[in-house]
PDB file of C-alpha atoms in Angstrom:
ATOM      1  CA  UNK A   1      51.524 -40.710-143.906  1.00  0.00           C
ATOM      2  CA  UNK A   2      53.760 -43.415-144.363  1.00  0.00           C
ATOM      3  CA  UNK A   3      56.449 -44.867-141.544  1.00  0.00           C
ATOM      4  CA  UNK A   4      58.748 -41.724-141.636  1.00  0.00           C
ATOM      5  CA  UNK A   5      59.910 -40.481-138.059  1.00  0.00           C
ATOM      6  CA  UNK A   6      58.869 -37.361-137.587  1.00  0.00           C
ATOM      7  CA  UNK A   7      60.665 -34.662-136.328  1.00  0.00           C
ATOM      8  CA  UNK A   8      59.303 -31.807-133.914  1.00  0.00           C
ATOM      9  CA  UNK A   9      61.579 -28.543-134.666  1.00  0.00           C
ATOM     10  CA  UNK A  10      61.671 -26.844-131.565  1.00  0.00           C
ATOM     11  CA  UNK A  11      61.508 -30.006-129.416  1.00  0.00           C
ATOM     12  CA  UNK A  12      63.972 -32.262-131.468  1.00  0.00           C
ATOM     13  CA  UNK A  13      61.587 -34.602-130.564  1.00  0.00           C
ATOM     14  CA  UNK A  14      61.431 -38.181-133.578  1.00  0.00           C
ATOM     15  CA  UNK A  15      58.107 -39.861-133.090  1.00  0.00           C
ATOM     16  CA  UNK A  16      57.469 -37.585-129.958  1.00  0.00           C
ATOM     17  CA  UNK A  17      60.105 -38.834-128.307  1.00  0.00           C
ATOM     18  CA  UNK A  18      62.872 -36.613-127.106  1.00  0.00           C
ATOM     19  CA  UNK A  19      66.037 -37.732-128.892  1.00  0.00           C
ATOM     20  CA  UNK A  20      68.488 -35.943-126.254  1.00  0.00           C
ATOM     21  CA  UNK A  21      68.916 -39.230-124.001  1.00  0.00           C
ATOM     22  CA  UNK A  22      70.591 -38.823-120.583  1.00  0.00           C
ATOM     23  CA  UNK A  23      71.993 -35.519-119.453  1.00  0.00           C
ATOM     24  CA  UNK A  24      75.780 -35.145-117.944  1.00  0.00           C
ATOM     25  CA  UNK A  25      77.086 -32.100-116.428  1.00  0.00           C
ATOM     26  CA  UNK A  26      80.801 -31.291-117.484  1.00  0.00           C
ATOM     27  CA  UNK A  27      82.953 -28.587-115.724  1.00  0.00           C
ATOM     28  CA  UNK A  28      86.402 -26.784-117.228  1.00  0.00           C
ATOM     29  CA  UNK A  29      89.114 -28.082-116.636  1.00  0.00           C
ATOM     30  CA  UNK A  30      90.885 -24.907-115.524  1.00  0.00           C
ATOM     31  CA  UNK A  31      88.372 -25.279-112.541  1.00  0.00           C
ATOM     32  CA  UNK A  32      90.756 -28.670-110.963  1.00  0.00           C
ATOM     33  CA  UNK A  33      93.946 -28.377-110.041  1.00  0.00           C
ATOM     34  CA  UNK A  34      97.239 -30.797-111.116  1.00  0.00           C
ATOM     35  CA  UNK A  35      99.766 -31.919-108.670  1.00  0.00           C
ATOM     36  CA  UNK A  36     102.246 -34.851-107.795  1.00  0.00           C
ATOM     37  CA  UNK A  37     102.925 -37.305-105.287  1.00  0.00           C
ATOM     38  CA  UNK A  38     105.309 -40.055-104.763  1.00  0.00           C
ATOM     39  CA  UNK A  39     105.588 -43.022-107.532  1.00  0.00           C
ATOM     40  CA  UNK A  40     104.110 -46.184-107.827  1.00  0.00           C
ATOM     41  CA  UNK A  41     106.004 -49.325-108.699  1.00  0.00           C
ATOM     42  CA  UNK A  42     104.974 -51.097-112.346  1.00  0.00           C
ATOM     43  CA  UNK A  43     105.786 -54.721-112.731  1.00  0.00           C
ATOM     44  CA  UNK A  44     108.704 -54.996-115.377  1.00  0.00           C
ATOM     45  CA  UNK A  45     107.775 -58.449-116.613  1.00  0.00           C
ATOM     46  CA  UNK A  46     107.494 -59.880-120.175  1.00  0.00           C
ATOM     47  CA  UNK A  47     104.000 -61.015-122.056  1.00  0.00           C
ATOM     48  CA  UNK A  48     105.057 -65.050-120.780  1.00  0.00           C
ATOM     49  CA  UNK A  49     105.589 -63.911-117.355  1.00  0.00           C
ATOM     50  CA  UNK A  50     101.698 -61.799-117.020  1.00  0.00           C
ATOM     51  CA  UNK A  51     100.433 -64.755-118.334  1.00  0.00           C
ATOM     52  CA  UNK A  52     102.140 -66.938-115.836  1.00  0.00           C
ATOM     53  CA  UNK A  53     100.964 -64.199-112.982  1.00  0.00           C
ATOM     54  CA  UNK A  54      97.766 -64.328-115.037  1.00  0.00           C
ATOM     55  CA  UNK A  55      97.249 -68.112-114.098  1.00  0.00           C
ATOM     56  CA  UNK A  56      98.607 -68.338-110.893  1.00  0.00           C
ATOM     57  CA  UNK A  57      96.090 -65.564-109.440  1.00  0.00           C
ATOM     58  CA  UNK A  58      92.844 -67.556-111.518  1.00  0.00           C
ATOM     59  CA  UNK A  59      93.866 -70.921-109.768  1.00  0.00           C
ATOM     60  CA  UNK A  60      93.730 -69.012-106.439  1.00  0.00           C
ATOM     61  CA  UNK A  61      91.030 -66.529-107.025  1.00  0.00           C
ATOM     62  CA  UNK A  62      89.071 -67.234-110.648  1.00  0.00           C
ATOM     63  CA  UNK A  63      87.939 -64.375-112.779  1.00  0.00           C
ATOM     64  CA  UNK A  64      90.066 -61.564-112.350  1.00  0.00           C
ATOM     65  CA  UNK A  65      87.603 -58.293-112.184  1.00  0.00           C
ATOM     66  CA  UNK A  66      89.008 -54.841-113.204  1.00  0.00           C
ATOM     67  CA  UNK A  67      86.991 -51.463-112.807  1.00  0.00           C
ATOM     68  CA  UNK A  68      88.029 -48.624-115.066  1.00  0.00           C
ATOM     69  CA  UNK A  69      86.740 -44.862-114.434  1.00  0.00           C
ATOM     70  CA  UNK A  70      85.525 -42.618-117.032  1.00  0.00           C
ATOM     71  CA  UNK A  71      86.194 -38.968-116.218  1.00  0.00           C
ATOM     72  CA  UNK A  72      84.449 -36.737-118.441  1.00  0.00           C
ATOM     73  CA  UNK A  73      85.715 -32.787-118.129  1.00  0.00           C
ATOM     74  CA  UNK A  74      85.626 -29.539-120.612  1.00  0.00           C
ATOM     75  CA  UNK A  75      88.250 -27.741-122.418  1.00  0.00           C
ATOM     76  CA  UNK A  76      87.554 -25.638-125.205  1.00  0.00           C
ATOM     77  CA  UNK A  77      84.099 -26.250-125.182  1.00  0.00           C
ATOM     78  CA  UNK A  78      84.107 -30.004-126.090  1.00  0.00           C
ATOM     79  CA  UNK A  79      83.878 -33.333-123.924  1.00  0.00           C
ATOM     80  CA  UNK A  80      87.544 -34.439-123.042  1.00  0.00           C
ATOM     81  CA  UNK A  81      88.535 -37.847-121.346  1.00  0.00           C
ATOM     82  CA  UNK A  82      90.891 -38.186-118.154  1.00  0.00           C
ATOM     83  CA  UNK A  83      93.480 -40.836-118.981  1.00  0.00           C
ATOM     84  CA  UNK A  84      96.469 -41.767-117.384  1.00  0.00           C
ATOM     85  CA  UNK A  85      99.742 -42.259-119.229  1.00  0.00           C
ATOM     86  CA  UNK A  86     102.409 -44.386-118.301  1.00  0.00           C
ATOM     87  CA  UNK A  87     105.972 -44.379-119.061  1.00  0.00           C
ATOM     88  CA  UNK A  88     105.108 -41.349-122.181  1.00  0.00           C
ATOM     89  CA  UNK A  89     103.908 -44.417-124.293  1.00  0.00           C
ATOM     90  CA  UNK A  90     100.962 -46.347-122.960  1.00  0.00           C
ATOM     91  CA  UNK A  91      97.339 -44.994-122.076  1.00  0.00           C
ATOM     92  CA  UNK A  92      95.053 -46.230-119.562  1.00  0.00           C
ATOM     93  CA  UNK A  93      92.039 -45.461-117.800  1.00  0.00           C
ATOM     94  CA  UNK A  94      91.983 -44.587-113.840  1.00  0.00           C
ATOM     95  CA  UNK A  95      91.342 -47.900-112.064  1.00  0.00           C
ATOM     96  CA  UNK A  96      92.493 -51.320-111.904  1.00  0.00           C
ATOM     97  CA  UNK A  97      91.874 -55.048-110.382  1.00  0.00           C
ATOM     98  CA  UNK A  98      89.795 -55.686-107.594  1.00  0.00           C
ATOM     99  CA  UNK A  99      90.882 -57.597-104.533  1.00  0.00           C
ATOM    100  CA  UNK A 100      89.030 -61.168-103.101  1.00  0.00           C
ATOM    101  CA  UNK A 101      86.479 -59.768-102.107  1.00  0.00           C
ATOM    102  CA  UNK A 102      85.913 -56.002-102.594  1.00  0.00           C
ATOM    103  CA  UNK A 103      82.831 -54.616-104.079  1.00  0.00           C
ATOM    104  CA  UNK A 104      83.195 -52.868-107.271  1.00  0.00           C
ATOM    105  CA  UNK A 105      82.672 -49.509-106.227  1.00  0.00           C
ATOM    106  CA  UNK A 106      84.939 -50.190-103.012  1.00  0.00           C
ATOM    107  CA  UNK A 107      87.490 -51.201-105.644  1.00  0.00           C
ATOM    108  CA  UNK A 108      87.072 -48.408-107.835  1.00  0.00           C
ATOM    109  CA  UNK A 109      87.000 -45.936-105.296  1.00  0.00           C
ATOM    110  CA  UNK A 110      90.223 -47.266-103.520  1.00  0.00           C
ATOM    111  CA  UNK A 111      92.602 -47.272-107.024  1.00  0.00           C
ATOM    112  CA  UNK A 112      91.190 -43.534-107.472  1.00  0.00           C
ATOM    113  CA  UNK A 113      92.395 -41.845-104.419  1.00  0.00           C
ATOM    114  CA  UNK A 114      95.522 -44.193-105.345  1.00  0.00           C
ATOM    115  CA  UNK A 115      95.983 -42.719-108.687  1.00  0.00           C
ATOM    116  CA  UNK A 116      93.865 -39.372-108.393  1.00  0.00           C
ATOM    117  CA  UNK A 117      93.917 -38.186-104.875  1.00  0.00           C
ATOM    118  CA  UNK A 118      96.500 -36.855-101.925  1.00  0.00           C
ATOM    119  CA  UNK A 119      95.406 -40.012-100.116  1.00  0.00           C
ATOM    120  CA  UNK A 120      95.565 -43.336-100.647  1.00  0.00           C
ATOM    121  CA  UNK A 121      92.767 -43.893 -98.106  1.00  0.00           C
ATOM    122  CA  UNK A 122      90.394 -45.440-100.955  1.00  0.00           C
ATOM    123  CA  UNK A 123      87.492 -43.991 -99.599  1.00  0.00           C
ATOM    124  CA  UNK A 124      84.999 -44.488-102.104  1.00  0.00           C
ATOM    125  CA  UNK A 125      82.650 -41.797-100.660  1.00  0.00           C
ATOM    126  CA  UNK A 126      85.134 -39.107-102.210  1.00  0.00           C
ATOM    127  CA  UNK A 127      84.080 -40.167-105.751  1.00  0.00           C
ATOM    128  CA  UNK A 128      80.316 -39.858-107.294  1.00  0.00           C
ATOM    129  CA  UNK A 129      80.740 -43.747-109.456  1.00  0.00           C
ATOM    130  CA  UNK A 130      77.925 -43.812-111.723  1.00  0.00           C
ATOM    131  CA  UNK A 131      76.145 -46.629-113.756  1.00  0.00           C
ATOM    132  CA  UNK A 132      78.310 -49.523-115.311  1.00  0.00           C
ATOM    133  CA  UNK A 133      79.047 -47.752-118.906  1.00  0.00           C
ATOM    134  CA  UNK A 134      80.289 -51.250-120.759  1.00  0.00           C
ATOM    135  CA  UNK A 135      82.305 -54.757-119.977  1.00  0.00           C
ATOM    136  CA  UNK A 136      85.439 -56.261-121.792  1.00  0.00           C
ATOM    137  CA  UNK A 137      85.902 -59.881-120.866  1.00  0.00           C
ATOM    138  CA  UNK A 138      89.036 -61.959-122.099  1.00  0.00           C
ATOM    139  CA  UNK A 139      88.133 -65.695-122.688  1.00  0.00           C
ATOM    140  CA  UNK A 140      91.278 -66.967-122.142  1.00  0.00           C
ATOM    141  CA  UNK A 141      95.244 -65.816-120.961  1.00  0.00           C
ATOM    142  CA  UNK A 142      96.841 -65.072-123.856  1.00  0.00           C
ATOM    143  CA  UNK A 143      94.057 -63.302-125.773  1.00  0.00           C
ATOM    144  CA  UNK A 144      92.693 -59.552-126.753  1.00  0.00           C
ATOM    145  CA  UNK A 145      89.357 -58.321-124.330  1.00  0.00           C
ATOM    146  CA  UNK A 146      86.857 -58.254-126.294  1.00  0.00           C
ATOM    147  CA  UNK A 147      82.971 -56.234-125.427  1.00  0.00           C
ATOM    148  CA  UNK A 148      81.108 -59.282-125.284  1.00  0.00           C
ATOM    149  CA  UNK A 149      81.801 -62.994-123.842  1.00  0.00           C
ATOM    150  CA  UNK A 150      81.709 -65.345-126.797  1.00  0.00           C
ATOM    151  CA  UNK A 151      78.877 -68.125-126.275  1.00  0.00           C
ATOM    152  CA  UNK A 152      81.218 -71.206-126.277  1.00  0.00           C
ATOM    153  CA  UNK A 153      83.418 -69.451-123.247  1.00  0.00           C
ATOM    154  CA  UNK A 154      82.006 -70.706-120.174  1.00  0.00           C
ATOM    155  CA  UNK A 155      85.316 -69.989-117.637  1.00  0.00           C
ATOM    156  CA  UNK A 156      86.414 -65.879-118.705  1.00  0.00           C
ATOM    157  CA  UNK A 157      89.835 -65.130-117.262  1.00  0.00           C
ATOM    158  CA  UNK A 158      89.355 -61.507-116.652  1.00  0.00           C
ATOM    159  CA  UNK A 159      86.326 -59.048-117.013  1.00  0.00           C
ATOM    160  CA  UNK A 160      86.830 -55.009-117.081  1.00  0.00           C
ATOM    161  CA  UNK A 161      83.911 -53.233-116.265  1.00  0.00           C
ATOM    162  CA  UNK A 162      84.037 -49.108-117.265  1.00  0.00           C
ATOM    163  CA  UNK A 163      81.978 -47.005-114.751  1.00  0.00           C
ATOM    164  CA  UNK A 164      81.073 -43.466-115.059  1.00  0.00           C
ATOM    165  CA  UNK A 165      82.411 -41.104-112.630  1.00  0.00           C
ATOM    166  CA  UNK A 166      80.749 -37.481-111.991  1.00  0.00           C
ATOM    167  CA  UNK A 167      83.087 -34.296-110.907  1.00  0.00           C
ATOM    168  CA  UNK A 168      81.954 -31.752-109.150  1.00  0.00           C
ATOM    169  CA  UNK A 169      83.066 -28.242-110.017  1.00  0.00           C
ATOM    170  CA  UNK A 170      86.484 -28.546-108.918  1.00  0.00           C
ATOM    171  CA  UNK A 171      88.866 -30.817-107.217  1.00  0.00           C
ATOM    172  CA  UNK A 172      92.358 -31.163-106.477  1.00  0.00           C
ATOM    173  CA  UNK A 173      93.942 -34.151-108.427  1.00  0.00           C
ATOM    174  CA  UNK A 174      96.970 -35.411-107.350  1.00  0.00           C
ATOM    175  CA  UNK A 175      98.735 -38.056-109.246  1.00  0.00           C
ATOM    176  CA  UNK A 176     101.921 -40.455-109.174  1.00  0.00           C
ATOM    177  CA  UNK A 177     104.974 -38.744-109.844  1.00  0.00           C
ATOM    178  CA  UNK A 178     106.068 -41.502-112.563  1.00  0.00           C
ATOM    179  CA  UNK A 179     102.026 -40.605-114.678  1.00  0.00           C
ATOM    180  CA  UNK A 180     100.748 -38.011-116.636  1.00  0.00           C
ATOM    181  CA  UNK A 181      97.135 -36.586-116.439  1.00  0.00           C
ATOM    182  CA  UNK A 182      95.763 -35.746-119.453  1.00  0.00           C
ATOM    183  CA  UNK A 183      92.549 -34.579-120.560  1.00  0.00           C
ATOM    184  CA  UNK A 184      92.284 -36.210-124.631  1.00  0.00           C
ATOM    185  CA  UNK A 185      88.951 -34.998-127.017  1.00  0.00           C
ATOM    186  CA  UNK A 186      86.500 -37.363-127.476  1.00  0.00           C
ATOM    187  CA  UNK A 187      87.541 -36.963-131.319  1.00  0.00           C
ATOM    188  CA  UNK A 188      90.643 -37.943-130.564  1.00  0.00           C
ATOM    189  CA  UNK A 189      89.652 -41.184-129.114  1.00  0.00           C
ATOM    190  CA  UNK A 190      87.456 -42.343-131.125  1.00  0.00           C
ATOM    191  CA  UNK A 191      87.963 -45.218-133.456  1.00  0.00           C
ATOM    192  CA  UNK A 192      91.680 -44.345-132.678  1.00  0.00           C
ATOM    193  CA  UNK A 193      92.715 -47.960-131.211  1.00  0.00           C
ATOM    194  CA  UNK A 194      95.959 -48.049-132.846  1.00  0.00           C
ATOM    195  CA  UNK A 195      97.185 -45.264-130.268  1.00  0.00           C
ATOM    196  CA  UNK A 196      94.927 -45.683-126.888  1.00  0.00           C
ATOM    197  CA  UNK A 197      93.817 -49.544-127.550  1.00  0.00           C
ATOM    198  CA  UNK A 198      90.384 -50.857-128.001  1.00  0.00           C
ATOM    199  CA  UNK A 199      88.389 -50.080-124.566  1.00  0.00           C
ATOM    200  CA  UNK A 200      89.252 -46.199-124.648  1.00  0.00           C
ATOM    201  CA  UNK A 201      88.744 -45.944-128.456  1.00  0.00           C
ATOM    202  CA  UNK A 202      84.919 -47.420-127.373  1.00  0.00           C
ATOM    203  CA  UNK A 203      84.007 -44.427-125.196  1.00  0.00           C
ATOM    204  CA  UNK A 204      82.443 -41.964-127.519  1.00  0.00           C
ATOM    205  CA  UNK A 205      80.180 -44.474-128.606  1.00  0.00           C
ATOM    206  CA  UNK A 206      79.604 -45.586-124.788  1.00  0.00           C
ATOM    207  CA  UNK A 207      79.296 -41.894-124.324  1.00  0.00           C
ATOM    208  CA  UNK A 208      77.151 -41.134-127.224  1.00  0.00           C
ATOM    209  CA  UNK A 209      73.791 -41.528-125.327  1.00  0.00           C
ATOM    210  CA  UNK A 210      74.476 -38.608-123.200  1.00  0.00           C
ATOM    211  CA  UNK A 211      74.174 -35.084-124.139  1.00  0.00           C
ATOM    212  CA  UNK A 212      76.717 -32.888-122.862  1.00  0.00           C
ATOM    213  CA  UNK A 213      75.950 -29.746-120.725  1.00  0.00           C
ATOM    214  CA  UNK A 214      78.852 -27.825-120.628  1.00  0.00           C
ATOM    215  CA  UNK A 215      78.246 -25.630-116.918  1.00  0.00           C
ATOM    216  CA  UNK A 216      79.508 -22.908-117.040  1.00  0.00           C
ATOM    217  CA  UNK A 217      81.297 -21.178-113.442  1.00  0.00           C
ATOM    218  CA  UNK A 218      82.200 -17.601-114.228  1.00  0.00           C
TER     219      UNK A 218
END
């Protein structure tokens, strides 16, 4: 027999190894429930002034660190995406930038009872954050994040790290009243940068180790 993997039909098993990876529970949606609070503010500032803002906080603090959720949730029996949209145009994961200091999963926790929750306690305990899914890291002000830090960058301005986060079988999510909620496909997403920008287009492959389990509550 030459170097062929072979495939064990009941078991799905190539080489004897089971090919199903990592395991991730997924509820309905219709088991969460939607509602409002007050606004947030948003920064109306051009490109030139972020990147002045940009370079004022990395002379005080360095390396800006940002921590993004991934929310994974059912609806018509395929894997759909949390994201938050802002202003009816832009899309963006649940998260944000981390303060001097704060751990990542203090951080985390904190912008999603800000943007998910009826408090804006930040209690981290309130959220199951998984392993670290993936890393962006933007080598200098001006430029695009990019999934890996180029060799000849020794000083990255800003690294976003994407962390998993587990629901249980229902929640109540309550979110700004000036953002949306929406659950998106995975199908959707993917390879779709032109509409939700190169870190959310990445998750299905991020994602693609897992095997869904779709639980079902009736």
């Amino acid at each position: 027999m030459g170097d062929e993997a072979r495939v064990d039909g009941e078991n799905g098993d190539v080489g004897g190894r089971s090919d199903r990876g990592s395991v991730l529970d997924i509820y309905p949606l219709s088991g969460y429930y939607f509602g409002s609070k007050e606004a947030i503010s948003f920064r109306d500032e051009t490109i030139a002034d972020r990147v002045l803002r940009m370079k004022s906080n990395y002379a005080a603090h360095g390396m800006r660190t940002c921590v993004e959720a991934v929310v994974v949730v059912e609806l018509f029996k395929h894997p759909h995406v949390l994201l938050l949209q802002v202003r009816n145009s832009t899309f963006k994961l649940p998260g944000g930038r981390l303060r001097p200091g704060e751990s990542e999963i203090e951080g985390l926790g904190r912008k999603l009872s800000r943007k998910l929750s009826v408090s804006d306690s930040g209690d981290e305990k309130e959220w199951e954050i998984g392993e670290c899914l993936g890393m962006w890291w933007r080598p200098d002000f001006e430029t695009l994040l990019y999934p890996y830090l180029p060799p000849n960058v020794k000083k990255p301005k800003e690294c976003t790290k994407l962390f998993l986060v587990k629901l249980p079988v229902s929640r109540k999510f309550i979110v700004p009243g000036n953002l949306k909620l929406l659950a998106v496909p995975l199908c959707q997403i993917h390879d779709n940068s032109k509409t939700y920008g190169p870190i959310i287009s990445g998750i299905p492959q991020l994602l693609s180790k897992y095997s869904f389990n779709i639980v079902d509550v009736e």
